[in-house]
Short mmCIF file of C-alpha atoms in Angstrom, two decimals:
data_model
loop_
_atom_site.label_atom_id
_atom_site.label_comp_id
_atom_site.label_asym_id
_atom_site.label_seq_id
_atom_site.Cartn_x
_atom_site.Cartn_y
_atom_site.Cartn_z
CA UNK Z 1 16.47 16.76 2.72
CA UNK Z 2 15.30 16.17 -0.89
CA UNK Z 3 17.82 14.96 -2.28
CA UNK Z 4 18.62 12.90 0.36
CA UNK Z 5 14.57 11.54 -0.15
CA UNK Z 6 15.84 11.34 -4.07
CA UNK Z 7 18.52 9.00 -3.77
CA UNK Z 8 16.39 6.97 -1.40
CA UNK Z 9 13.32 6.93 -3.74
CA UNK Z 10 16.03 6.35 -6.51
CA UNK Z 11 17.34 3.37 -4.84
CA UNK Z 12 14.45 1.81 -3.67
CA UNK Z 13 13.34 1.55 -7.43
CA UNK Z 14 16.04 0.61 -8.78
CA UNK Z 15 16.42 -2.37 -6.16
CA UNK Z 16 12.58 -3.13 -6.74
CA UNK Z 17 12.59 -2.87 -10.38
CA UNK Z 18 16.16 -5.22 -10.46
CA UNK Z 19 14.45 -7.86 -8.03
CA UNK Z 20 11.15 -7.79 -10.18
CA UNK Z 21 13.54 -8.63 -13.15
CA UNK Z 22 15.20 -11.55 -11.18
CA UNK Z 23 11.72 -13.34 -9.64
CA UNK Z 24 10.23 -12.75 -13.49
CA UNK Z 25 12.90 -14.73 -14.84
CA UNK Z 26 11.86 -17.81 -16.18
CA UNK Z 27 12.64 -20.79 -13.70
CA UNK Z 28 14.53 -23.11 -16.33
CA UNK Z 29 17.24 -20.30 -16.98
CA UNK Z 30 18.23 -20.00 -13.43
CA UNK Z 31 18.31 -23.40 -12.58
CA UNK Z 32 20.61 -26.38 -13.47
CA UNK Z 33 18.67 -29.27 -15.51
CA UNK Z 34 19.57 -31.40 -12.52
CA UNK Z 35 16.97 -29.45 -10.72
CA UNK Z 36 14.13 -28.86 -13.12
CA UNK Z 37 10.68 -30.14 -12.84
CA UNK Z 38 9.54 -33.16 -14.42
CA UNK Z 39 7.58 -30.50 -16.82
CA UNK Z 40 10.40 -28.06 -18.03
CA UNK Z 41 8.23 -27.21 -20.63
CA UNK Z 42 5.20 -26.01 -18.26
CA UNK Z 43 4.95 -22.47 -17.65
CA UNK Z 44 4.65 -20.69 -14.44
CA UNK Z 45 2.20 -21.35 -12.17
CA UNK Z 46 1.22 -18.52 -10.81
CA UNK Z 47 2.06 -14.89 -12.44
CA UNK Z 48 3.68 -11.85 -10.92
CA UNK Z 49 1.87 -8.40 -11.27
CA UNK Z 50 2.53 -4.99 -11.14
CA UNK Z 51 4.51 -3.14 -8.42
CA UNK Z 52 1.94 -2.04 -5.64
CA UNK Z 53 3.86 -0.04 -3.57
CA UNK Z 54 7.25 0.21 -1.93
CA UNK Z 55 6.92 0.91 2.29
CA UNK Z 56 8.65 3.71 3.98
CA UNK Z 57 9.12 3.02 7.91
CA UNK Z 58 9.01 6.46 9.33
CA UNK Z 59 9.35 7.71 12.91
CA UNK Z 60 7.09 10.46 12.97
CA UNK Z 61 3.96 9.68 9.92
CA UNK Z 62 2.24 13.14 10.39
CA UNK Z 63 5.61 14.94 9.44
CA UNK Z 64 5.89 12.26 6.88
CA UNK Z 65 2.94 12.68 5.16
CA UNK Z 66 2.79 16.87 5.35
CA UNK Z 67 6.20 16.09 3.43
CA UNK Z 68 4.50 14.01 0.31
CA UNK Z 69 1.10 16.31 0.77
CA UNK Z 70 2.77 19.36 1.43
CA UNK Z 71 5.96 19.54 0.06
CA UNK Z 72 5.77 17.31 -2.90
CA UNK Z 73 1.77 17.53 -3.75
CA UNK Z 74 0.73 14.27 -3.82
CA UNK Z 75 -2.26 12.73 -3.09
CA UNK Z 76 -1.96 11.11 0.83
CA UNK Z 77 -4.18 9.51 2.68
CA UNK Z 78 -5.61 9.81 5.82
CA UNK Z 79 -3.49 7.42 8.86
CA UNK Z 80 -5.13 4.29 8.87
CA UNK Z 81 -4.31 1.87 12.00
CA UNK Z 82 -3.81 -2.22 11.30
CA UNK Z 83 -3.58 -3.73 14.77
CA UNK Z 84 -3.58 -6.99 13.16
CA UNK Z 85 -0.07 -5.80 12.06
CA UNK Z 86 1.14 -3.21 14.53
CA UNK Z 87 1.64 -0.13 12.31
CA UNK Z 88 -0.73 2.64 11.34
CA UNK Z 89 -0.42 3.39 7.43
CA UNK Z 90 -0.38 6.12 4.47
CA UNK Z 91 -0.52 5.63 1.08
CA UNK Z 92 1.14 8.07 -1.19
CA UNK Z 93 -0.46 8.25 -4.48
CA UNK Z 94 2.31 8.05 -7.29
CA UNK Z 95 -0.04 7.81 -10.45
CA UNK Z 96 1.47 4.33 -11.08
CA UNK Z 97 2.28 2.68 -7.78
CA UNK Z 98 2.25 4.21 -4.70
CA UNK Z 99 4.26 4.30 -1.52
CA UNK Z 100 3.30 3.02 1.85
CA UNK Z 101 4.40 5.20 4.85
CA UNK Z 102 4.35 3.10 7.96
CA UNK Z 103 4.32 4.18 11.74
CA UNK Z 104 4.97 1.47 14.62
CA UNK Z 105 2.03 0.85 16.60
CA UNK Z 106 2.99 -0.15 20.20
CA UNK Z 107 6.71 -1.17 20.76
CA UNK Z 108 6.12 -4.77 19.59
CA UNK Z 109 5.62 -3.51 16.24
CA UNK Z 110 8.01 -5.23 13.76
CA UNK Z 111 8.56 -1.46 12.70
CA UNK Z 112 9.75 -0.63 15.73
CA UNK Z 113 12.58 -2.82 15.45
CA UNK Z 114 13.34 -1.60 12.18
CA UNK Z 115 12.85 2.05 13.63
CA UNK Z 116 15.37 1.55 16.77
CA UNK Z 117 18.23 0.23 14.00
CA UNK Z 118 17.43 2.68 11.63
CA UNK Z 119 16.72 6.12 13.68
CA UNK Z 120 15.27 8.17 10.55
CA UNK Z 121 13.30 5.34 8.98
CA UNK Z 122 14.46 4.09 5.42
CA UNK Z 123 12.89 1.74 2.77
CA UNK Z 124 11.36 -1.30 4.22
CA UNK Z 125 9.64 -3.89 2.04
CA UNK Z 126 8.41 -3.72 -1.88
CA UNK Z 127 4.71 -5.05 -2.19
CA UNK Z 128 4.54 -6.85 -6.24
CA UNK Z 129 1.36 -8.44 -6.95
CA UNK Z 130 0.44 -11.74 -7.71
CA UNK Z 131 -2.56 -13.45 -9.38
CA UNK Z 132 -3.21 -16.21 -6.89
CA UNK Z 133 -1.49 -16.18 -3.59
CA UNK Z 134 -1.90 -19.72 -2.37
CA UNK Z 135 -0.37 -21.30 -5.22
CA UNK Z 136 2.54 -18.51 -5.22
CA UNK Z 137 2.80 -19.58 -1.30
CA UNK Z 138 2.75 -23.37 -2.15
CA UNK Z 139 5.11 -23.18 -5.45
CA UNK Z 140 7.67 -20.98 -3.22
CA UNK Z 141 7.54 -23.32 -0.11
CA UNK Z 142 8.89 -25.92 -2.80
CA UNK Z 143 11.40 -23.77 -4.14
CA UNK Z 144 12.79 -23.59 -0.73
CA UNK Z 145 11.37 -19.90 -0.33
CA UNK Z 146 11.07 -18.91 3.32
CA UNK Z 147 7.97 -17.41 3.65
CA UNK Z 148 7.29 -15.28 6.98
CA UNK Z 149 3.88 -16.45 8.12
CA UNK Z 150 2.02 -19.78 8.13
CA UNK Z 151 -0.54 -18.34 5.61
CA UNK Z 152 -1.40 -14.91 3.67
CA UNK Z 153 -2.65 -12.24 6.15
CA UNK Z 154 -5.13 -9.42 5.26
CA UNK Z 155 -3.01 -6.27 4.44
CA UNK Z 156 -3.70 -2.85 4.21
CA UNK Z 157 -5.67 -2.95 1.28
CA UNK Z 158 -8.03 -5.25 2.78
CA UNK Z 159 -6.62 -8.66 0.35
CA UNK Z 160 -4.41 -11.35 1.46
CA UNK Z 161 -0.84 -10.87 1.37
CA UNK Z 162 2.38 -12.59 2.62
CA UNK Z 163 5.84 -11.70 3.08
CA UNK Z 164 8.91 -13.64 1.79
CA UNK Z 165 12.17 -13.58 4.18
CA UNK Z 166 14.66 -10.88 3.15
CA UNK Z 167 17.61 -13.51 2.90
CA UNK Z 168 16.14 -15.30 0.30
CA UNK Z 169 15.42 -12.29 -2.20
CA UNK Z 170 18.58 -10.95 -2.56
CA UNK Z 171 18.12 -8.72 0.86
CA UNK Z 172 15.05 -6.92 0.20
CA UNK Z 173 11.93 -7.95 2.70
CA UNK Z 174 9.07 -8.82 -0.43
CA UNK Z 175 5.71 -8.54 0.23
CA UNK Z 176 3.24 -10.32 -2.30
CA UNK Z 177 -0.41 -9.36 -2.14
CA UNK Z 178 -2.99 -11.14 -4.06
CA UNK Z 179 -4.54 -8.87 -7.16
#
């Protein structure tokens, strides 16, 4: 089992420290000159922070968090349910970032879903902070960014956040949440 939880862990940084490298990358080198803005000298609008956390969907969160506590040492939190967003969540302590372990609450939970494809959980979104949300929200809908809700939501750490469609950031589900 941990090494299995290794590679996962391994792979889950990787992808979140490759996809941080890609959305940091300065807008005039990835696009033609056809398609820059009338500024191309203006920087960014808005400014990407530091990785929050990357979310675990697990099927059972008690076993899940004895595992981090228990098993590993970390600092865990106590369960905390978000109705608002049908999952009851743990935060892992990592020193650095953390890691979000989330638990479906209800069967309409978007976790759920993810659960019933994915029987022993997995990796399911990175969270990357961002200094102003509604301008990140506004300067993606114009890049062409699908963004999964008409406006930021109050996450787990009780500050707006939003999450950006998996098909449109190279297949990983990103979560932005305002610093």
């Amino acid at each position: 089992m941990l090494p299995k939880m290794a590679r996962v862990l391994k792979v889950a940084a990787a992808s979140a420290a490759g996809l941080f490298l890609r959305l940091r990358t300065p807008v005039s080198t990835v696009r033609t000159s056809a398609s820059l803005s009338s500024h191309p000298g203006a920087g960014p609008v808005w400014n990407l922070g530091r990785l929050n956390h990357v979310a675990i969907a697990v099927p059972d969160l008690e076993k899940a968090r004895a595992f981090y506590k228990n098993v590993l040492g970390a600092e865990v939190s106590e369960p905390v349910p978000l109705p608002e967003h049908g999952v009851s969540v743990v935060f892992v302590n990592l020193g650095n970032t953390k890691m979000e372990l989330l638990h479906p609450l209800g069967s309409d939970s978007p976790i759920a879903g993810f659960l019933k494809k994915n029987k022993a959980g997995g990796m399911h979104h990175v969270c990357i902070e961002v200094d102003n949300i509604n301008v990140a929200v506004m300067d993606l809908k114009e890049k062409k960014i699908r963004i999964l809700s008409e406006e930021a939501k109050i996450g787990a750490h009780g500050k707006p956040v939003i999450f950006l469609h998996p098909g449109d950031c190279g297949g990983v589900l990103v979560e932005l949440e305002q610093a």
